[in-house]
Amino acid sequence: MSSGSESIIATAGLTIGWGERILLEDVDFEIQRGEVFVILGGSGCGKSTLLRHLIGLERPMRGSVRIAGIGDPARASGMPGIGVMFQSGALFGSMTLGQNVALPLEAWTDLDASQIDTVVCSKLALVGLDGFENHLPADISGGMKKRAAIARALALEPGILCLDEPGAGLDPVTAVELDELLLTLSQSLHTTLVIVTHELDSIFKIASSCIMLDAATRSIIARGDPRVLRDTSDDPRVRAFFNRKPLGS
């Protein structure tokens, strides 16, 4: 699943938080182009906050984030190369699915209305929502909303797709179907996926690599293939998380 040959995201000495509260301190890690990379850990460890720093929505207290070797000042201009699916999808309820997907195209391209419609239809079809262009978010299921949000995130054909808790709130069957979709997109589009989740079934199914954050130490306490970490880690916190057991049992 991972090419393992080229870093597309790299952090150096990254420290994040608010005011005097530090969530993560001096964090260094790399994400390889084409892999499915998962950020995991317990509640309050800074998973979603870290993701927001990676995509540039928040600025670090110290350290840096580089995307394909480019730092924050250069990333601030030009069409974004990162697509984002926020928690719960974050679709605009008063707009149809087609209008939601069209938003980034209208903001960042010079395509005319007919060309935008063509792209919108193709992206919705890509996630299994062919023919749903005129539906409102209220008219579709939770899983379909997640798929529509992914279609919007893919509208500009980004090289990196970031997803915050994509399986949250979904029934087991729908969650598995979403995992299958993400694997298909990763393999067919050669897109790097960066996913925040604590869903173990999804982690073991789709992740090629991961980092595990720890709130107490404000650091990364494990990194690598989650299946290998589950079976071989010497850290009791890591074993407890991956084996779904109370710490110390």
JSON list of C-alpha atoms in Angstrom, two decimals:
[
{"chain": "A", "resi": 1, "resn": "MET", "atom": "CA", "xyz": [0.00, 0.00, 0.00]},
{"chain": "A", "resi": 2, "resn": "SER", "atom": "CA", "xyz": [2.92, 2.33, 0.53]},
{"chain": "A", "resi": 3, "resn": "SER", "atom": "CA", "xyz": [5.58, 3.19, -1.97]},
{"chain": "A", "resi": 4, "resn": "GLY", "atom": "CA", "xyz": [7.98, 3.81, 0.91]},
{"chain": "A", "resi": 5, "resn": "SER", "atom": "CA", "xyz": [10.22, 5.80, -1.43]},
{"chain": "A", "resi": 6, "resn": "GLU", "atom": "CA", "xyz": [9.47, 9.47, -0.97]},
{"chain": "A", "resi": 7, "resn": "SER", "atom": "CA", "xyz": [8.37, 11.66, 1.91]},
{"chain": "A", "resi": 8, "resn": "ILE", "atom": "CA", "xyz": [5.41, 13.88, 1.05]},
{"chain": "A", "resi": 9, "resn": "ILE", "atom": "CA", "xyz": [4.76, 15.30, 4.55]},
{"chain": "A", "resi": 10, "resn": "ALA", "atom": "CA", "xyz": [7.46, 15.88, 7.17]},
{"chain": "A", "resi": 11, "resn": "THR", "atom": "CA", "xyz": [7.39, 17.59, 10.55]},
{"chain": "A", "resi": 12, "resn": "ALA", "atom": "CA", "xyz": [10.42, 18.85, 12.46]},
{"chain": "A", "resi": 13, "resn": "GLY", "atom": "CA", "xyz": [10.33, 19.82, 16.13]},
{"chain": "A", "resi": 14, "resn": "LEU", "atom": "CA", "xyz": [6.59, 20.36, 15.85]},
{"chain": "A", "resi": 15, "resn": "THR", "atom": "CA", "xyz": [5.03, 21.72, 19.03]},
{"chain": "A", "resi": 16, "resn": "ILE", "atom": "CA", "xyz": [1.31, 22.44, 19.11]},
{"chain": "A", "resi": 17, "resn": "GLY", "atom": "CA", "xyz": [-1.22, 23.70, 21.63]},
{"chain": "A", "resi": 18, "resn": "TRP", "atom": "CA", "xyz": [-2.95, 26.86, 22.82]},
{"chain": "A", "resi": 19, "resn": "GLY", "atom": "CA", "xyz": [-1.64, 29.51, 25.16]},
{"chain": "A", "resi": 20, "resn": "GLU", "atom": "CA", "xyz": [0.38, 27.75, 27.84]},
{"chain": "A", "resi": 21, "resn": "ARG", "atom": "CA", "xyz": [-1.18, 24.35, 27.16]},
{"chain": "A", "resi": 22, "resn": "ILE", "atom": "CA", "xyz": [1.01, 22.09, 25.03]},
{"chain": "A", "resi": 23, "resn": "LEU", "atom": "CA", "xyz": [-0.63, 19.08, 23.37]},
{"chain": "A", "resi": 24, "resn": "LEU", "atom": "CA", "xyz": [2.40, 17.71, 21.50]},
{"chain": "A", "resi": 25, "resn": "GLU", "atom": "CA", "xyz": [6.02, 18.74, 21.89]},
{"chain": "A", "resi": 26, "resn": "ASP", "atom": "CA", "xyz": [8.99, 18.40, 19.51]},
{"chain": "A", "resi": 27, "resn": "VAL", "atom": "CA", "xyz": [7.23, 15.85, 17.28]},
{"chain": "A", "resi": 28, "resn": "ASP", "atom": "CA", "xyz": [9.10, 14.53, 14.24]},
{"chain": "A", "resi": 29, "resn": "PHE", "atom": "CA", "xyz": [7.60, 12.15, 11.68]},
{"chain": "A", "resi": 30, "resn": "GLU", "atom": "CA", "xyz": [7.32, 11.61, 7.95]},
{"chain": "A", "resi": 31, "resn": "ILE", "atom": "CA", "xyz": [4.51, 10.38, 5.71]},
{"chain": "A", "resi": 32, "resn": "GLN", "atom": "CA", "xyz": [5.53, 8.60, 2.53]},
{"chain": "A", "resi": 33, "resn": "ARG", "atom": "CA", "xyz": [3.91, 9.36, -0.80]},
{"chain": "A", "resi": 34, "resn": "GLY", "atom": "CA", "xyz": [1.10, 6.93, -1.61]},
{"chain": "A", "resi": 35, "resn": "GLU", "atom": "CA", "xyz": [0.67, 5.36, 1.81]},
{"chain": "A", "resi": 36, "resn": "VAL", "atom": "CA", "xyz": [-2.39, 5.18, 4.05]},
{"chain": "A", "resi": 37, "resn": "PHE", "atom": "CA", "xyz": [-1.13, 6.89, 7.20]},
{"chain": "A", "resi": 38, "resn": "VAL", "atom": "CA", "xyz": [-3.19, 6.83, 10.40]},
{"chain": "A", "resi": 39, "resn": "ILE", "atom": "CA", "xyz": [-2.90, 9.17, 13.38]},
{"chain": "A", "resi": 40, "resn": "LEU", "atom": "CA", "xyz": [-4.23, 7.40, 16.45]},
{"chain": "A", "resi": 41, "resn": "GLY", "atom": "CA", "xyz": [-4.28, 7.54, 20.22]},
{"chain": "A", "resi": 42, "resn": "GLY", "atom": "CA", "xyz": [-6.60, 8.06, 23.16]},
{"chain": "A", "resi": 43, "resn": "SER", "atom": "CA", "xyz": [-9.05, 10.89, 23.64]},
{"chain": "A", "resi": 44, "resn": "GLY", "atom": "CA", "xyz": [-7.46, 14.30, 24.19]},
{"chain": "A", "resi": 45, "resn": "CYS", "atom": "CA", "xyz": [-4.04, 13.39, 22.80]},
{"chain": "A", "resi": 46, "resn": "GLY", "atom": "CA", "xyz": [-4.25, 15.92, 19.95]},
{"chain": "A", "resi": 47, "resn": "LYS", "atom": "CA", "xyz": [-5.08, 13.79, 16.90]},
{"chain": "A", "resi": 48, "resn": "SER", "atom": "CA", "xyz": [-7.48, 16.19, 15.21]},
{"chain": "A", "resi": 49, "resn": "THR", "atom": "CA", "xyz": [-5.44, 19.21, 16.26]},
{"chain": "A", "resi": 50, "resn": "LEU", "atom": "CA", "xyz": [-2.36, 17.67, 14.68]},
{"chain": "A", "resi": 51, "resn": "LEU", "atom": "CA", "xyz": [-4.30, 17.10, 11.47]},
{"chain": "A", "resi": 52, "resn": "ARG", "atom": "CA", "xyz": [-5.37, 20.74, 11.39]},
{"chain": "A", "resi": 53, "resn": "HIS", "atom": "CA", "xyz": [-1.72, 21.76, 11.66]},
{"chain": "A", "resi": 54, "resn": "LEU", "atom": "CA", "xyz": [-0.75, 19.43, 8.82]},
{"chain": "A", "resi": 55, "resn": "ILE", "atom": "CA", "xyz": [-3.30, 21.00, 6.48]},
{"chain": "A", "resi": 56, "resn": "GLY", "atom": "CA", "xyz": [-2.41, 24.55, 7.52]},
{"chain": "A", "resi": 57, "resn": "LEU", "atom": "CA", "xyz": [-5.56, 25.54, 9.40]},
{"chain": "A", "resi": 58, "resn": "GLU", "atom": "CA", "xyz": [-3.52, 26.20, 12.54]},
{"chain": "A", "resi": 59, "resn": "ARG", "atom": "CA", "xyz": [0.03, 27.38, 13.01]},
{"chain": "A", "resi": 60, "resn": "PRO", "atom": "CA", "xyz": [2.44, 25.58, 15.34]},
{"chain": "A", "resi": 61, "resn": "MET", "atom": "CA", "xyz": [3.87, 27.05, 18.51]},
{"chain": "A", "resi": 62, "resn": "ARG", "atom": "CA", "xyz": [7.28, 25.84, 17.33]},
{"chain": "A", "resi": 63, "resn": "GLY", "atom": "CA", "xyz": [8.69, 23.68, 14.58]},
{"chain": "A", "resi": 64, "resn": "SER", "atom": "CA", "xyz": [7.54, 23.16, 11.03]},
{"chain": "A", "resi": 65, "resn": "VAL", "atom": "CA", "xyz": [5.38, 21.18, 8.63]},
{"chain": "A", "resi": 66, "resn": "ARG", "atom": "CA", "xyz": [6.61, 20.67, 5.09]},
{"chain": "A", "resi": 67, "resn": "ILE", "atom": "CA", "xyz": [4.45, 19.37, 2.25]},
{"chain": "A", "resi": 68, "resn": "ALA", "atom": "CA", "xyz": [6.46, 17.88, -0.62]},
{"chain": "A", "resi": 69, "resn": "GLY", "atom": "CA", "xyz": [9.44, 19.86, 0.66]},
{"chain": "A", "resi": 70, "resn": "ILE", "atom": "CA", "xyz": [7.56, 23.16, 0.75]},
{"chain": "A", "resi": 71, "resn": "GLY", "atom": "CA", "xyz": [7.07, 25.09, 3.98]},
{"chain": "A", "resi": 72, "resn": "ASP", "atom": "CA", "xyz": [4.13, 27.17, 5.18]},
{"chain": "A", "resi": 73, "resn": "PRO", "atom": "CA", "xyz": [4.84, 30.49, 3.36]},
{"chain": "A", "resi": 74, "resn": "ALA", "atom": "CA", "xyz": [4.95, 28.81, -0.06]},
{"chain": "A", "resi": 75, "resn": "ARG", "atom": "CA", "xyz": [1.90, 26.66, 0.71]},
{"chain": "A", "resi": 76, "resn": "ALA", "atom": "CA", "xyz": [-0.16, 29.76, 1.36]},
{"chain": "A", "resi": 77, "resn": "SER", "atom": "CA", "xyz": [-0.45, 30.61, -2.34]},
{"chain": "A", "resi": 78, "resn": "GLY", "atom": "CA", "xyz": [-1.80, 28.71, -5.31]},
{"chain": "A", "resi": 79, "resn": "MET", "atom": "CA", "xyz": [-4.38, 25.94, -5.60]},
{"chain": "A", "resi": 80, "resn": "PRO", "atom": "CA", "xyz": [-4.28, 23.64, -2.56]},
{"chain": "A", "resi": 81, "resn": "GLY", "atom": "CA", "xyz": [-2.86, 20.14, -3.02]},
{"chain": "A", "resi": 82, "resn": "ILE", "atom": "CA", "xyz": [-4.66, 18.75, 0.02]},
{"chain": "A", "resi": 83, "resn": "GLY", "atom": "CA", "xyz": [-8.28, 17.63, 0.15]},
{"chain": "A", "resi": 84, "resn": "VAL", "atom": "CA", "xyz": [-9.99, 17.42, 3.53]},
{"chain": "A", "resi": 85, "resn": "MET", "atom": "CA", "xyz": [-12.97, 15.49, 4.86]},
{"chain": "A", "resi": 86, "resn": "PHE", "atom": "CA", "xyz": [-13.90, 17.00, 8.21]},
{"chain": "A", "resi": 87, "resn": "GLN", "atom": "CA", "xyz": [-15.68, 15.19, 11.03]},
{"chain": "A", "resi": 88, "resn": "SER", "atom": "CA", "xyz": [-19.31, 14.34, 10.15]},
{"chain": "A", "resi": 89, "resn": "GLY", "atom": "CA", "xyz": [-18.68, 15.52, 6.57]},
{"chain": "A", "resi": 90, "resn": "ALA", "atom": "CA", "xyz": [-19.39, 19.23, 7.18]},
{"chain": "A", "resi": 91, "resn": "LEU", "atom": "CA", "xyz": [-21.61, 19.52, 4.10]},
{"chain": "A", "resi": 92, "resn": "PHE", "atom": "CA", "xyz": [-23.64, 22.71, 3.66]},
{"chain": "A", "resi": 93, "resn": "GLY", "atom": "CA", "xyz": [-27.19, 21.62, 4.42]},
{"chain": "A", "resi": 94, "resn": "SER", "atom": "CA", "xyz": [-28.90, 24.21, 2.21]},
{"chain": "A", "resi": 95, "resn": "MET", "atom": "CA", "xyz": [-26.90, 23.14, -0.85]},
{"chain": "A", "resi": 96, "resn": "THR", "atom": "CA", "xyz": [-27.27, 20.02, -2.96]},
{"chain": "A", "resi": 97, "resn": "LEU", "atom": "CA", "xyz": [-24.50, 17.46, -3.09]},
{"chain": "A", "resi": 98, "resn": "GLY", "atom": "CA", "xyz": [-23.57, 18.76, -6.51]},
{"chain": "A", "resi": 99, "resn": "GLN", "atom": "CA", "xyz": [-23.33, 22.31, -5.25]},
{"chain": "A", "resi": 100, "resn": "ASN", "atom": "CA", "xyz": [-21.21, 21.18, -2.30]},
{"chain": "A", "resi": 101, "resn": "VAL", "atom": "CA", "xyz": [-18.74, 19.39, -4.56]},
{"chain": "A", "resi": 102, "resn": "ALA", "atom": "CA", "xyz": [-18.68, 22.36, -6.95]},
{"chain": "A", "resi": 103, "resn": "LEU", "atom": "CA", "xyz": [-17.56, 24.82, -4.26]},
{"chain": "A", "resi": 104, "resn": "PRO", "atom": "CA", "xyz": [-13.77, 24.22, -4.47]},
{"chain": "A", "resi": 105, "resn": "LEU", "atom": "CA", "xyz": [-13.95, 24.16, -8.26]},
{"chain": "A", "resi": 106, "resn": "GLU", "atom": "CA", "xyz": [-15.67, 27.54, -8.30]},
{"chain": "A", "resi": 107, "resn": "ALA", "atom": "CA", "xyz": [-13.18, 28.97, -5.83]},
{"chain": "A", "resi": 108, "resn": "TRP", "atom": "CA", "xyz": [-9.94, 27.64, -7.30]},
{"chain": "A", "resi": 109, "resn": "THR", "atom": "CA", "xyz": [-10.42, 27.04, -11.03]},
{"chain": "A", "resi": 110, "resn": "ASP", "atom": "CA", "xyz": [-11.48, 28.90, -14.16]},
{"chain": "A", "resi": 111, "resn": "LEU", "atom": "CA", "xyz": [-13.77, 26.11, -15.36]},
{"chain": "A", "resi": 112, "resn": "ASP", "atom": "CA", "xyz": [-17.12, 27.16, -16.79]},
{"chain": "A", "resi": 113, "resn": "ALA", "atom": "CA", "xyz": [-20.43, 25.86, -15.42]},
{"chain": "A", "resi": 114, "resn": "SER", "atom": "CA", "xyz": [-20.64, 22.97, -17.87]},
{"chain": "A", "resi": 115, "resn": "GLN", "atom": "CA", "xyz": [-17.12, 21.81, -17.10]},
{"chain": "A", "resi": 116, "resn": "ILE", "atom": "CA", "xyz": [-17.77, 22.05, -13.36]},
{"chain": "A", "resi": 117, "resn": "ASP", "atom": "CA", "xyz": [-20.91, 19.95, -13.75]},
{"chain": "A", "resi": 118, "resn": "THR", "atom": "CA", "xyz": [-18.88, 17.28, -15.55]},
{"chain": "A", "resi": 119, "resn": "VAL", "atom": "CA", "xyz": [-16.28, 17.16, -12.79]},
{"chain": "A", "resi": 120, "resn": "VAL", "atom": "CA", "xyz": [-18.94, 17.10, -10.08]},
{"chain": "A", "resi": 121, "resn": "CYS", "atom": "CA", "xyz": [-20.73, 14.16, -11.67]},
{"chain": "A", "resi": 122, "resn": "SER", "atom": "CA", "xyz": [-17.47, 12.25, -12.10]},
{"chain": "A", "resi": 123, "resn": "LYS", "atom": "CA", "xyz": [-16.40, 12.78, -8.47]},
{"chain": "A", "resi": 124, "resn": "LEU", "atom": "CA", "xyz": [-19.78, 11.74, -7.10]},
{"chain": "A", "resi": 125, "resn": "ALA", "atom": "CA", "xyz": [-19.72, 8.65, -9.31]},
{"chain": "A", "resi": 126, "resn": "LEU", "atom": "CA", "xyz": [-16.23, 7.88, -8.04]},
{"chain": "A", "resi": 127, "resn": "VAL", "atom": "CA", "xyz": [-17.57, 7.52, -4.49]},
{"chain": "A", "resi": 128, "resn": "GLY", "atom": "CA", "xyz": [-20.70, 5.60, -5.49]},
{"chain": "A", "resi": 129, "resn": "LEU", "atom": "CA", "xyz": [-23.13, 8.54, -5.59]},
{"chain": "A", "resi": 130, "resn": "ASP", "atom": "CA", "xyz": [-23.84, 8.67, -9.32]},
{"chain": "A", "resi": 131, "resn": "GLY", "atom": "CA", "xyz": [-27.17, 10.42, -9.88]},
{"chain": "A", "resi": 132, "resn": "PHE", "atom": "CA", "xyz": [-27.33, 12.08, -6.45]},
{"chain": "A", "resi": 133, "resn": "GLU", "atom": "CA", "xyz": [-26.20, 15.52, -7.64]},
{"chain": "A", "resi": 134, "resn": "ASN", "atom": "CA", "xyz": [-29.53, 17.19, -6.79]},
{"chain": "A", "resi": 135, "resn": "HIS", "atom": "CA", "xyz": [-30.10, 15.59, -3.39]},
{"chain": "A", "resi": 136, "resn": "LEU", "atom": "CA", "xyz": [-29.76, 17.63, -0.21]},
{"chain": "A", "resi": 137, "resn": "PRO", "atom": "CA", "xyz": [-27.63, 16.27, 2.66]},
{"chain": "A", "resi": 138, "resn": "ALA", "atom": "CA", "xyz": [-30.81, 15.83, 4.74]},
{"chain": "A", "resi": 139, "resn": "ASP", "atom": "CA", "xyz": [-32.15, 13.41, 2.12]},
{"chain": "A", "resi": 140, "resn": "ILE", "atom": "CA", "xyz": [-29.33, 10.87, 2.36]},
{"chain": "A", "resi": 141, "resn": "SER", "atom": "CA", "xyz": [-27.82, 8.53, 4.96]},
{"chain": "A", "resi": 142, "resn": "GLY", "atom": "CA", "xyz": [-24.83, 9.21, 7.18]},
{"chain": "A", "resi": 143, "resn": "GLY", "atom": "CA", "xyz": [-22.59, 6.98, 5.10]},
{"chain": "A", "resi": 144, "resn": "MET", "atom": "CA", "xyz": [-23.63, 8.76, 1.92]},
{"chain": "A", "resi": 145, "resn": "LYS", "atom": "CA", "xyz": [-22.86, 12.12, 3.53]},
{"chain": "A", "resi": 146, "resn": "LYS", "atom": "CA", "xyz": [-19.34, 10.88, 4.27]},
{"chain": "A", "resi": 147, "resn": "ARG", "atom": "CA", "xyz": [-18.97, 9.78, 0.64]},
{"chain": "A", "resi": 148, "resn": "ALA", "atom": "CA", "xyz": [-20.21, 13.15, -0.63]},
{"chain": "A", "resi": 149, "resn": "ALA", "atom": "CA", "xyz": [-17.71, 14.91, 1.62]},
{"chain": "A", "resi": 150, "resn": "ILE", "atom": "CA", "xyz": [-14.95, 12.74, 0.17]},
{"chain": "A", "resi": 151, "resn": "ALA", "atom": "CA", "xyz": [-16.10, 13.64, -3.35]},
{"chain": "A", "resi": 152, "resn": "ARG", "atom": "CA", "xyz": [-15.82, 17.33, -2.45]},
{"chain": "A", "resi": 153, "resn": "ALA", "atom": "CA", "xyz": [-12.37, 16.75, -0.99]},
{"chain": "A", "resi": 154, "resn": "LEU", "atom": "CA", "xyz": [-11.31, 15.10, -4.26]},
{"chain": "A", "resi": 155, "resn": "ALA", "atom": "CA", "xyz": [-12.74, 17.83, -6.51]},
{"chain": "A", "resi": 156, "resn": "LEU", "atom": "CA", "xyz": [-9.35, 19.44, -7.16]},
{"chain": "A", "resi": 157, "resn": "GLU", "atom": "CA", "xyz": [-7.59, 16.08, -7.56]},
{"chain": "A", "resi": 158, "resn": "PRO", "atom": "CA", "xyz": [-5.27, 16.60, -4.59]},
{"chain": "A", "resi": 159, "resn": "GLY", "atom": "CA", "xyz": [-2.21, 14.48, -4.01]},
{"chain": "A", "resi": 160, "resn": "ILE", "atom": "CA", "xyz": [-3.09, 14.20, -0.32]},
{"chain": "A", "resi": 161, "resn": "LEU", "atom": "CA", "xyz": [-6.49, 13.35, 1.14]},
{"chain": "A", "resi": 162, "resn": "CYS", "atom": "CA", "xyz": [-6.97, 13.99, 4.88]},
{"chain": "A", "resi": 163, "resn": "LEU", "atom": "CA", "xyz": [-9.91, 12.50, 6.76]},
{"chain": "A", "resi": 164, "resn": "ASP", "atom": "CA", "xyz": [-10.93, 13.22, 10.35]},
{"chain": "A", "resi": 165, "resn": "GLU", "atom": "CA", "xyz": [-12.76, 10.24, 11.91]},
{"chain": "A", "resi": 166, "resn": "PRO", "atom": "CA", "xyz": [-14.33, 9.04, 8.63]},
{"chain": "A", "resi": 167, "resn": "GLY", "atom": "CA", "xyz": [-16.01, 6.01, 10.23]},
{"chain": "A", "resi": 168, "resn": "ALA", "atom": "CA", "xyz": [-17.42, 7.80, 13.29]},
{"chain": "A", "resi": 169, "resn": "GLY", "atom": "CA", "xyz": [-21.15, 7.24, 13.77]},
{"chain": "A", "resi": 170, "resn": "LEU", "atom": "CA", "xyz": [-21.48, 4.62, 11.04]},
{"chain": "A", "resi": 171, "resn": "ASP", "atom": "CA", "xyz": [-22.90, 1.14, 11.48]},
{"chain": "A", "resi": 172, "resn": "PRO", "atom": "CA", "xyz": [-20.39, -1.72, 11.05]},
{"chain": "A", "resi": 173, "resn": "VAL", "atom": "CA", "xyz": [-21.42, -2.61, 7.48]},
{"chain": "A", "resi": 174, "resn": "THR", "atom": "CA", "xyz": [-21.33, 0.99, 6.27]},
{"chain": "A", "resi": 175, "resn": "ALA", "atom": "CA", "xyz": [-17.98, 1.51, 7.99]},
{"chain": "A", "resi": 176, "resn": "VAL", "atom": "CA", "xyz": [-16.50, -1.50, 6.18]},
{"chain": "A", "resi": 177, "resn": "GLU", "atom": "CA", "xyz": [-17.84, -0.21, 2.88]},
{"chain": "A", "resi": 178, "resn": "LEU", "atom": "CA", "xyz": [-16.21, 3.15, 3.55]},
{"chain": "A", "resi": 179, "resn": "ASP", "atom": "CA", "xyz": [-12.90, 1.42, 4.31]},
{"chain": "A", "resi": 180, "resn": "GLU", "atom": "CA", "xyz": [-13.14, -0.41, 0.99]},
{"chain": "A", "resi": 181, "resn": "LEU", "atom": "CA", "xyz": [-13.79, 2.88, -0.79]},
{"chain": "A", "resi": 182, "resn": "LEU", "atom": "CA", "xyz": [-10.75, 4.51, 0.81]},
{"chain": "A", "resi": 183, "resn": "LEU", "atom": "CA", "xyz": [-8.51, 1.60, -0.19]},
{"chain": "A", "resi": 184, "resn": "THR", "atom": "CA", "xyz": [-9.84, 1.76, -3.74]},
{"chain": "A", "resi": 185, "resn": "LEU", "atom": "CA", "xyz": [-9.24, 5.51, -3.96]},
{"chain": "A", "resi": 186, "resn": "SER", "atom": "CA", "xyz": [-5.73, 5.13, -2.56]},
{"chain": "A", "resi": 187, "resn": "GLN", "atom": "CA", "xyz": [-4.82, 2.44, -5.05]},
{"chain": "A", "resi": 188, "resn": "SER", "atom": "CA", "xyz": [-6.58, 3.81, -8.13]},
{"chain": "A", "resi": 189, "resn": "LEU", "atom": "CA", "xyz": [-5.72, 7.50, -7.70]},
{"chain": "A", "resi": 190, "resn": "HIS", "atom": "CA", "xyz": [-2.29, 6.95, -6.08]},
{"chain": "A", "resi": 191, "resn": "THR", "atom": "CA", "xyz": [-3.40, 9.43, -3.43]},
{"chain": "A", "resi": 192, "resn": "THR", "atom": "CA", "xyz": [-1.73, 9.69, -0.04]},
{"chain": "A", "resi": 193, "resn": "LEU", "atom": "CA", "xyz": [-4.31, 9.25, 2.73]},
{"chain": "A", "resi": 194, "resn": "VAL", "atom": "CA", "xyz": [-3.85, 10.77, 6.19]},
{"chain": "A", "resi": 195, "resn": "ILE", "atom": "CA", "xyz": [-6.57, 9.56, 8.55]},
{"chain": "A", "resi": 196, "resn": "VAL", "atom": "CA", "xyz": [-7.42, 10.36, 12.15]},
{"chain": "A", "resi": 197, "resn": "THR", "atom": "CA", "xyz": [-9.28, 7.47, 13.75]},
{"chain": "A", "resi": 198, "resn": "HIS", "atom": "CA", "xyz": [-9.45, 5.22, 16.79]},
{"chain": "A", "resi": 199, "resn": "GLU", "atom": "CA", "xyz": [-11.49, 2.51, 15.03]},
{"chain": "A", "resi": 200, "resn": "LEU", "atom": "CA", "xyz": [-9.27, -0.56, 15.34]},
{"chain": "A", "resi": 201, "resn": "ASP", "atom": "CA", "xyz": [-11.01, -2.58, 12.62]},
{"chain": "A", "resi": 202, "resn": "SER", "atom": "CA", "xyz": [-10.41, 0.22, 10.14]},
{"chain": "A", "resi": 203, "resn": "ILE", "atom": "CA", "xyz": [-6.83, 0.74, 11.29]},
{"chain": "A", "resi": 204, "resn": "PHE", "atom": "CA", "xyz": [-5.90, -2.91, 10.76]},
{"chain": "A", "resi": 205, "resn": "LYS", "atom": "CA", "xyz": [-7.72, -3.06, 7.43]},
{"chain": "A", "resi": 206, "resn": "ILE", "atom": "CA", "xyz": [-6.46, 0.01, 5.63]},
{"chain": "A", "resi": 207, "resn": "ALA", "atom": "CA", "xyz": [-3.38, 1.49, 7.36]},
{"chain": "A", "resi": 208, "resn": "SER", "atom": "CA", "xyz": [0.07, 0.94, 5.91]},
{"chain": "A", "resi": 209, "resn": "SER", "atom": "CA", "xyz": [1.68, 3.00, 8.68]},
{"chain": "A", "resi": 210, "resn": "CYS", "atom": "CA", "xyz": [0.68, 4.93, 11.79]},
{"chain": "A", "resi": 211, "resn": "ILE", "atom": "CA", "xyz": [1.80, 7.04, 14.68]},
{"chain": "A", "resi": 212, "resn": "MET", "atom": "CA", "xyz": [0.31, 6.70, 18.15]},
{"chain": "A", "resi": 213, "resn": "LEU", "atom": "CA", "xyz": [0.07, 9.87, 20.25]},
{"chain": "A", "resi": 214, "resn": "ASP", "atom": "CA", "xyz": [0.11, 9.95, 24.04]},
{"chain": "A", "resi": 215, "resn": "ALA", "atom": "CA", "xyz": [-1.48, 12.75, 26.06]},
{"chain": "A", "resi": 216, "resn": "ALA", "atom": "CA", "xyz": [0.60, 12.17, 29.20]},
{"chain": "A", "resi": 217, "resn": "THR", "atom": "CA", "xyz": [3.99, 12.43, 27.51]},
{"chain": "A", "resi": 218, "resn": "ARG", "atom": "CA", "xyz": [2.81, 14.83, 24.76]},
{"chain": "A", "resi": 219, "resn": "SER", "atom": "CA", "xyz": [4.70, 12.72, 22.24]},
{"chain": "A", "resi": 220, "resn": "ILE", "atom": "CA", "xyz": [4.63, 9.89, 19.75]},
{"chain": "A", "resi": 221, "resn": "ILE", "atom": "CA", "xyz": [4.99, 6.60, 21.62]},
{"chain": "A", "resi": 222, "resn": "ALA", "atom": "CA", "xyz": [4.76, 4.23, 18.65]},
{"chain": "A", "resi": 223, "resn": "ARG", "atom": "CA", "xyz": [5.14, 4.34, 14.89]},
{"chain": "A", "resi": 224, "resn": "GLY", "atom": "CA", "xyz": [5.06, 1.79, 12.10]},
{"chain": "A", "resi": 225, "resn": "ASP", "atom": "CA", "xyz": [2.73, -0.92, 10.80]},
{"chain": "A", "resi": 226, "resn": "PRO", "atom": "CA", "xyz": [-0.17, -1.16, 13.29]},
{"chain": "A", "resi": 227, "resn": "ARG", "atom": "CA", "xyz": [-0.39, -4.95, 12.90]},
{"chain": "A", "resi": 228, "resn": "VAL", "atom": "CA", "xyz": [3.26, -5.29, 13.83]},
{"chain": "A", "resi": 229, "resn": "LEU", "atom": "CA", "xyz": [2.87, -2.89, 16.76]},
{"chain": "A", "resi": 230, "resn": "ARG", "atom": "CA", "xyz": [-0.11, -4.87, 18.03]},
{"chain": "A", "resi": 231, "resn": "ASP", "atom": "CA", "xyz": [1.84, -8.12, 18.04]},
{"chain": "A", "resi": 232, "resn": "THR", "atom": "CA", "xyz": [5.36, -7.05, 19.00]},
{"chain": "A", "resi": 233, "resn": "SER", "atom": "CA", "xyz": [5.39, -3.73, 20.90]},
{"chain": "A", "resi": 234, "resn": "ASP", "atom": "CA", "xyz": [7.09, -3.73, 24.29]},
{"chain": "A", "resi": 235, "resn": "ASP", "atom": "CA", "xyz": [5.14, -0.67, 25.42]},
{"chain": "A", "resi": 236, "resn": "PRO", "atom": "CA", "xyz": [2.16, -1.67, 27.61]},
{"chain": "A", "resi": 237, "resn": "ARG", "atom": "CA", "xyz": [0.23, 1.43, 26.49]},
{"chain": "A", "resi": 238, "resn": "VAL", "atom": "CA", "xyz": [0.57, 0.40, 22.86]},
{"chain": "A", "resi": 239, "resn": "ARG", "atom": "CA", "xyz": [-0.37, -3.22, 23.56]},
{"chain": "A", "resi": 240, "resn": "ALA", "atom": "CA", "xyz": [-3.41, -2.13, 25.57]},
{"chain": "A", "resi": 241, "resn": "PHE", "atom": "CA", "xyz": [-4.64, 0.16, 22.80]},
{"chain": "A", "resi": 242, "resn": "PHE", "atom": "CA", "xyz": [-4.22, -2.26, 19.92]},
{"chain": "A", "resi": 243, "resn": "ASN", "atom": "CA", "xyz": [-5.56, -5.26, 21.81]},
{"chain": "A", "resi": 244, "resn": "ARG", "atom": "CA", "xyz": [-8.44, -3.34, 23.38]},
{"chain": "A", "resi": 245, "resn": "LYS", "atom": "CA", "xyz": [-7.47, -4.21, 26.93]},
{"chain": "A", "resi": 246, "resn": "PRO", "atom": "CA", "xyz": [-7.25, -2.13, 30.12]},
{"chain": "A", "resi": 247, "resn": "LEU", "atom": "CA", "xyz": [-3.75, -0.88, 30.81]},
{"chain": "A", "resi": 248, "resn": "GLY", "atom": "CA", "xyz": [-1.94, -3.31, 33.11]},
{"chain": "A", "resi": 249, "resn": "SER", "atom": "CA", "xyz": [-4.14, -6.31, 32.36]}
]
